[in-house]
Coordinates of C-alpha atoms in Angstrom, one line a residue:
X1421 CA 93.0 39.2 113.4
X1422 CA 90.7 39.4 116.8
X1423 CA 91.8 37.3 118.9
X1424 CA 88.7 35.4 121.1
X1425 CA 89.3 34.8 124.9
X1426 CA 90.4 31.0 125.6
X1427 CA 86.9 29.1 125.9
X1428 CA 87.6 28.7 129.9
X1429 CA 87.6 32.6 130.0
X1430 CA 84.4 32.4 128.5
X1431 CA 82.8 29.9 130.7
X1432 CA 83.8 31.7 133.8
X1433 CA 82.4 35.2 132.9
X1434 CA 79.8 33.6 132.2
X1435 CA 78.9 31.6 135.0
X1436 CA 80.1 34.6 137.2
X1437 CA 77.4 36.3 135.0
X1438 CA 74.6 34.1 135.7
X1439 CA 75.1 33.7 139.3
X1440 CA 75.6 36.9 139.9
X1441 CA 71.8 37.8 138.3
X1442 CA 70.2 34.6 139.7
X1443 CA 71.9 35.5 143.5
X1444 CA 70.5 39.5 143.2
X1445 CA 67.7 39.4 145.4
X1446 CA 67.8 35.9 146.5
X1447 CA 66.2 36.4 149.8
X1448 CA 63.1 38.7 148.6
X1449 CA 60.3 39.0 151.6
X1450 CA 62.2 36.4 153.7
X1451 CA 61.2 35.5 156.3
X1452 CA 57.7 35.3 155.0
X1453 CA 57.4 33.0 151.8
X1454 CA 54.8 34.4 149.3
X1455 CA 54.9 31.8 146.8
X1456 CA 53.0 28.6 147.8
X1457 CA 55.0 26.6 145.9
X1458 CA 57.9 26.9 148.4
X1459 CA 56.5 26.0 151.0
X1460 CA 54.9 23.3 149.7
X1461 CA 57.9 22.0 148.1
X1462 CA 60.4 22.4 151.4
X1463 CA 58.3 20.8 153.7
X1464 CA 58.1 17.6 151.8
X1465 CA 61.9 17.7 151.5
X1466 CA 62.4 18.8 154.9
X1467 CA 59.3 15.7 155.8
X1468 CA 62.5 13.0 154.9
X1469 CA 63.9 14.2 158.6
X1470 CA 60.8 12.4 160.3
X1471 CA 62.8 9.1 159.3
X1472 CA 61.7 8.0 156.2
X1473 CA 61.9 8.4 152.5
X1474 CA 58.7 7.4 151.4
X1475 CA 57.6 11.3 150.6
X1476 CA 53.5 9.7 150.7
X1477 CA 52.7 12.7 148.0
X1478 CA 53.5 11.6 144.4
X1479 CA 52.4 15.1 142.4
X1480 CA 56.3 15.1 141.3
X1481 CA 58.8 12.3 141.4
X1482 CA 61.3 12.3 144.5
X1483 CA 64.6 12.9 143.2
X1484 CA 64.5 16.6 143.5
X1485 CA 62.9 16.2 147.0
X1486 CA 66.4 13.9 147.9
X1487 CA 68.6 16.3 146.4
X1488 CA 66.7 19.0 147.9
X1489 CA 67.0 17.5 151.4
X1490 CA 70.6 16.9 151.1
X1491 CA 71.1 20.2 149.9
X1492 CA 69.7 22.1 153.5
X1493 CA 70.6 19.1 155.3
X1494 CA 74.1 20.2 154.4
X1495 CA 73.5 23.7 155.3
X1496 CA 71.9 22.7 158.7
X1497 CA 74.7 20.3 159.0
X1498 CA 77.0 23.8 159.0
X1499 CA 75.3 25.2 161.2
X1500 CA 75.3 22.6 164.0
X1501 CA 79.3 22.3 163.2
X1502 CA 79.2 25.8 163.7
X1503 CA 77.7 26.0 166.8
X1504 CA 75.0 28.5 165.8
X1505 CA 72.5 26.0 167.5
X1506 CA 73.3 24.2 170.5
X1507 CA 71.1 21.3 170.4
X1508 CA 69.2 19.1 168.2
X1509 CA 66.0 20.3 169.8
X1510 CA 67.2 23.7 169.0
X1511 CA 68.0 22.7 165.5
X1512 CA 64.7 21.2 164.8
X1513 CA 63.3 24.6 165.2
X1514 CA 64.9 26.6 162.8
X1515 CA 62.6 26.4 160.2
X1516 CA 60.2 27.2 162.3
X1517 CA 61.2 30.1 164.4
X1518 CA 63.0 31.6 161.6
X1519 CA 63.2 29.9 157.9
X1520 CA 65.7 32.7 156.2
X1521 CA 68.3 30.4 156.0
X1522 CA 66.6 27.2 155.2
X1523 CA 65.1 29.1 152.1
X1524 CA 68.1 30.9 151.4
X1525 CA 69.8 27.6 151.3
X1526 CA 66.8 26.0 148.8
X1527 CA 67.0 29.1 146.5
X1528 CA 70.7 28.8 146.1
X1529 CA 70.3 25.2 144.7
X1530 CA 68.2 27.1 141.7
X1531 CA 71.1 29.5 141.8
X1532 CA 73.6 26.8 140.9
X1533 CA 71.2 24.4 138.4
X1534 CA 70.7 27.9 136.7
X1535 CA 74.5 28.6 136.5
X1536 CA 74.6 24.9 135.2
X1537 CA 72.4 25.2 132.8
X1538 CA 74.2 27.9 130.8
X1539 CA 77.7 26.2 131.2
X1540 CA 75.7 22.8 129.5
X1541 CA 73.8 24.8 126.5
X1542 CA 77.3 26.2 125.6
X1543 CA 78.5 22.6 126.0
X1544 CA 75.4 21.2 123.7
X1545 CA 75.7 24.3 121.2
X1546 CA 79.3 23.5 120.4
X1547 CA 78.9 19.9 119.9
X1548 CA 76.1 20.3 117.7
X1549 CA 77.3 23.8 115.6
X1550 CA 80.4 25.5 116.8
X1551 CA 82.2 27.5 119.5
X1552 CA 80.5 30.8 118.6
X1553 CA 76.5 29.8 118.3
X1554 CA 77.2 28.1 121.9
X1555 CA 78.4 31.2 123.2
X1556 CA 75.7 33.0 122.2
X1557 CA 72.9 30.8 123.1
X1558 CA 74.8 30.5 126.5
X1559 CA 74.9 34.7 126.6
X1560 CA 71.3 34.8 125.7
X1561 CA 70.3 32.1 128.7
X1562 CA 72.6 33.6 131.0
X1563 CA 70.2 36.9 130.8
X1564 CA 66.9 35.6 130.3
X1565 CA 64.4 36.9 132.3
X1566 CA 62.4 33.9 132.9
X1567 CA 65.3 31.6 133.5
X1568 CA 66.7 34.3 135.9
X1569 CA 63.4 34.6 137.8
X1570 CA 62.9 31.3 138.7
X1571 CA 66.4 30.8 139.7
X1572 CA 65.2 32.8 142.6
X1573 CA 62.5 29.9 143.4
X1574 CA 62.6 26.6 145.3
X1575 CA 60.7 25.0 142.8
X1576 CA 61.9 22.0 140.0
X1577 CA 61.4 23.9 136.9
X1578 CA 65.1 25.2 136.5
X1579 CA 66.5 21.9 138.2
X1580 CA 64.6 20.1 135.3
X1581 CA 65.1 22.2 133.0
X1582 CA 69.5 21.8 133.7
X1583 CA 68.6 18.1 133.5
X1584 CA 66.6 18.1 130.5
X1585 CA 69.8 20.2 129.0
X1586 CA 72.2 17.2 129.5
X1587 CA 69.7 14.6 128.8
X1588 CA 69.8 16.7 125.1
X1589 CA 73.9 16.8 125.3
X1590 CA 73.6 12.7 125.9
X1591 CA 71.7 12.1 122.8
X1592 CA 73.6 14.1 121.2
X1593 CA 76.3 11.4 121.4
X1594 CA 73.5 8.9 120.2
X1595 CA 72.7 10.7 117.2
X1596 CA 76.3 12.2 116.0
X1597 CA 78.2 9.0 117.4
X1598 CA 81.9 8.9 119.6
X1599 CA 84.6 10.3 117.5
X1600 CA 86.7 7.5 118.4
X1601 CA 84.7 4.7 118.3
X1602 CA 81.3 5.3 116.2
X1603 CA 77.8 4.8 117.8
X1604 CA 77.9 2.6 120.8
X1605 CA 75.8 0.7 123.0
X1606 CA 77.1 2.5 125.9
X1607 CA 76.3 5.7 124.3
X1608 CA 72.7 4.9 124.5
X1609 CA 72.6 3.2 127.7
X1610 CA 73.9 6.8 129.0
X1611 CA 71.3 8.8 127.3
X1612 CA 68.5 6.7 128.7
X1613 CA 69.7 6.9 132.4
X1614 CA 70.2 11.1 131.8
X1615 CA 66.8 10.9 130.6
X1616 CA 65.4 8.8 133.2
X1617 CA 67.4 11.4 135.6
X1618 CA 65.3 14.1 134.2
X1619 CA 62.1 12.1 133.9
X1620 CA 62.5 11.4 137.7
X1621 CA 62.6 15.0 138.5
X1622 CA 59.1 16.0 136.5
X1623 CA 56.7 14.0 134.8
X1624 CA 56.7 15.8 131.9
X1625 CA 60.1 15.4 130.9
X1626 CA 59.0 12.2 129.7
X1627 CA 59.1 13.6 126.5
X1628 CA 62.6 13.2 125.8
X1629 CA 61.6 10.0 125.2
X1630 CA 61.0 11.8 121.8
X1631 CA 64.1 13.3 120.7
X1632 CA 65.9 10.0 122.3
X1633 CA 63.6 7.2 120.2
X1634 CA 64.6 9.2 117.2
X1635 CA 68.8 9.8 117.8
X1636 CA 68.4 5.9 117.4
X1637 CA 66.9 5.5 114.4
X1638 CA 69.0 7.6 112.6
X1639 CA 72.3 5.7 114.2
X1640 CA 70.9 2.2 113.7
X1641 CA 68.5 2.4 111.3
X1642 CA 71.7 1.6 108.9
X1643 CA 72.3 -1.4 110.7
X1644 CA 68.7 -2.6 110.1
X1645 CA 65.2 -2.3 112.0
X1646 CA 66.4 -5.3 114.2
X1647 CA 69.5 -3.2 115.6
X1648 CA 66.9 0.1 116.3
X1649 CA 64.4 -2.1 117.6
X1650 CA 66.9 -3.2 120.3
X1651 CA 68.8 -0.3 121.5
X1652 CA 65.4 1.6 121.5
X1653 CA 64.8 -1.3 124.6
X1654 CA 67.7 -0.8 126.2
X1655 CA 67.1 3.2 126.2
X1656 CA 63.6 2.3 127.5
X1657 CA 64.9 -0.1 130.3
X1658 CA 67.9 2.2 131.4
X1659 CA 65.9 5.0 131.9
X1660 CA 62.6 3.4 133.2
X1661 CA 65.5 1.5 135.8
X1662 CA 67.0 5.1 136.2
X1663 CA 63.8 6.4 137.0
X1664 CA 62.5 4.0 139.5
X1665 CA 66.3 4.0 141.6
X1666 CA 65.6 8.0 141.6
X1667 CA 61.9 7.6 143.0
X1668 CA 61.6 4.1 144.3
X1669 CA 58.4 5.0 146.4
X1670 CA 56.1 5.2 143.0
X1671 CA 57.3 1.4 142.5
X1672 CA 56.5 0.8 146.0
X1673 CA 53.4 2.7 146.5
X1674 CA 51.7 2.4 143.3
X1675 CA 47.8 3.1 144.4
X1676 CA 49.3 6.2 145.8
X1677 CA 51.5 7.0 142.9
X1678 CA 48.8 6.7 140.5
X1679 CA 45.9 8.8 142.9
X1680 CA 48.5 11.8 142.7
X1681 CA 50.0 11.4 139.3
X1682 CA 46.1 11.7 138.5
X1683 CA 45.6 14.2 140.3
X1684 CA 48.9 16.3 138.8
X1685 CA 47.3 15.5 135.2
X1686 CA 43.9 17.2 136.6
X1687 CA 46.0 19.9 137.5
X1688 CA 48.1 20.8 135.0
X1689 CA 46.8 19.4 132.0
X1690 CA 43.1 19.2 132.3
X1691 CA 43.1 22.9 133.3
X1692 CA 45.4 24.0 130.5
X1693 CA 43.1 22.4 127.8
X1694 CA 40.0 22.7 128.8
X1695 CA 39.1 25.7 126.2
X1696 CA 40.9 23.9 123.5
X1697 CA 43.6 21.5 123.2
X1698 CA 45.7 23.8 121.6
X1699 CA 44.9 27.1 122.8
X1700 CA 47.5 27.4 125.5
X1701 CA 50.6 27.4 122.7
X1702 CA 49.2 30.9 122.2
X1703 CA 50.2 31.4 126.1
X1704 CA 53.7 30.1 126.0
X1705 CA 54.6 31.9 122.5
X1706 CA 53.4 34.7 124.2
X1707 CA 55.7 34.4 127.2
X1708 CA 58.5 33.4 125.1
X1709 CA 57.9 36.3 123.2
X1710 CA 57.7 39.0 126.1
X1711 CA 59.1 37.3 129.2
X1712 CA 61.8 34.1 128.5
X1713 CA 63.9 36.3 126.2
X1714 CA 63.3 38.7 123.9
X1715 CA 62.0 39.5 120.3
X1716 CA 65.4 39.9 118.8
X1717 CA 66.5 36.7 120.4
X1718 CA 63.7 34.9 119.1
X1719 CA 63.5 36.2 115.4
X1720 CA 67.9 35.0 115.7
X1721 CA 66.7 31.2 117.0
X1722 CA 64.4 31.1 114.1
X1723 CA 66.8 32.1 111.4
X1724 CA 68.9 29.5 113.1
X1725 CA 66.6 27.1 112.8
X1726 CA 66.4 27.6 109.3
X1727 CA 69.5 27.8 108.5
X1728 CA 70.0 24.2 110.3

């Protein structure tokens, strides 16, 4: 009989795995910065040193600008206890007379969500199949070449996409129930804040709100509309309340909040559709196709699906 490596094996070659691709390259064209995105992105983090946390921009939610700031704050932090800079004036100019290690420091929070990411798919995979589909759905993350690439950015979209991840894995207790106590009310208070988490990272992840609203029918609905009715509410409030303590500035500064998440609709939406409402899915099967993973991969997650 083959004998398997004990799961914690696993996870460790493969977090080794994915850090190691995600930190290969990390500080590419540094000092310059030739995606716009990171700039845009680390100076309103960085902004939240001028004294406030009010980020006056609303084209994403805050929370990743918060963790973001802690994140290099920390690293700044090491350097002052270090005593590579010898004031605070001195300090206060590192970004600007050289940015390496600022970047280096926001591209290594991408690094670890990345690294995340795979450990919670193989944590999702075997709770909802078994030990062996989550490996391999972890393996095939752990390489993918868009995942991997953007791990190399200071941008949300991997930091999302890790919260997105465990806002599935806290459904997933919705839907399948605890093992030793059936479907609680906790269970769905959980998955509504991890949504919320998400939600209060990018805009679009509102819609887990989909996969969530349904885990509760099909764990209530046996206890009547009346039971579904009211634990979809307390989902709704728990992440809405999740949201809000995440980015409290779009509560507070709602004419400002609404200009920008206007504006981020323009953008992103507006754009994408404007030759058809559909038309971009051809785009994104496309770059699943040739860039996220790979045709092999893809024609295995359909038979999977399938077979599910």
């Amino acid at each position: 009989m083959v004998r398997f490596p004990a799961a914690a094996t696993i996870s460790v070659l493969l977090v080794g795995a994915a850090i190691a691709l995600r930190a290969i390259g990390l500080g590419y064209g540094l000092p310059a910065v030739f995606n716009p995105d990171e700039v845009a992105i680390m100076s309103r983090a960085l902004s939240f040193a001028k004294g406030t946390l009010n980020p006056e921009n609303f084209l994403y939610p805050t929370f990743y600008f918060y963790v973001l700031f802690g994140w290099v704050g920390t690293y700044l932090g090491a350097l002052w206890a270090s005593g590579s800079v010898q004031s605070i004036a001195e300090l206060q100019q590192v970004y600007f007379r050289d940015p390496t290690g600022i970047y280096l420091a926001g591209r290594s929070l991408s690094v670890v969500a990345g690294a995340t990411t795979v450990v919670l798919v193989r944590s999702l995979g075997r709770r909802m199949i078994d030990g062996r589909t989550a490996t391999a759905a972890a393996i095939f993350l752990a390489v993918a070449p868009l995942h991997v690439r953007d791990s190399h950015y200071v941008k949300h979209d991997v930091f999302a996409t890790m919260l997105v991840v465990a806002a599935y894995l806290a459904v997933s207790r919705v839907w399948k129930g605890e093992p030793s106590g059936g479907r609680k009310t906790s269970a769905v208070v959980l998955a509504g804040a991890a949504c919320g988490v998400a939600f209060s990272t990018h805009y679009y992840c509102i819609f887990l709100a989909l996969p969530l609203s349904w885990a509760i029918v099909l764990a209530w609905r046996s206890r009547g509309w009346g039971a579904v009715l009211r634990h979809l509410v307390i989902a709704g409030v728990a992440s809405a309340a999740t949201f809000f303590l995440l980015s409290p500035f779009i509560a507070l500064d709602p004419l400002t909040a609404w200009r920008d998440i206007t504006a981020n609709r323009e953008i992103v939406v507006d754009r994408a559709v404007a030759t058809g409402a559909f038309r971009p899915v051809w785009r994104y099967l496309q770059m699943l196709w040739q860039d996220a993973i790979s045709p092999p991969i893809v024609g295995l997650g359909l038979i999977g699906a399938l077979w599910m």
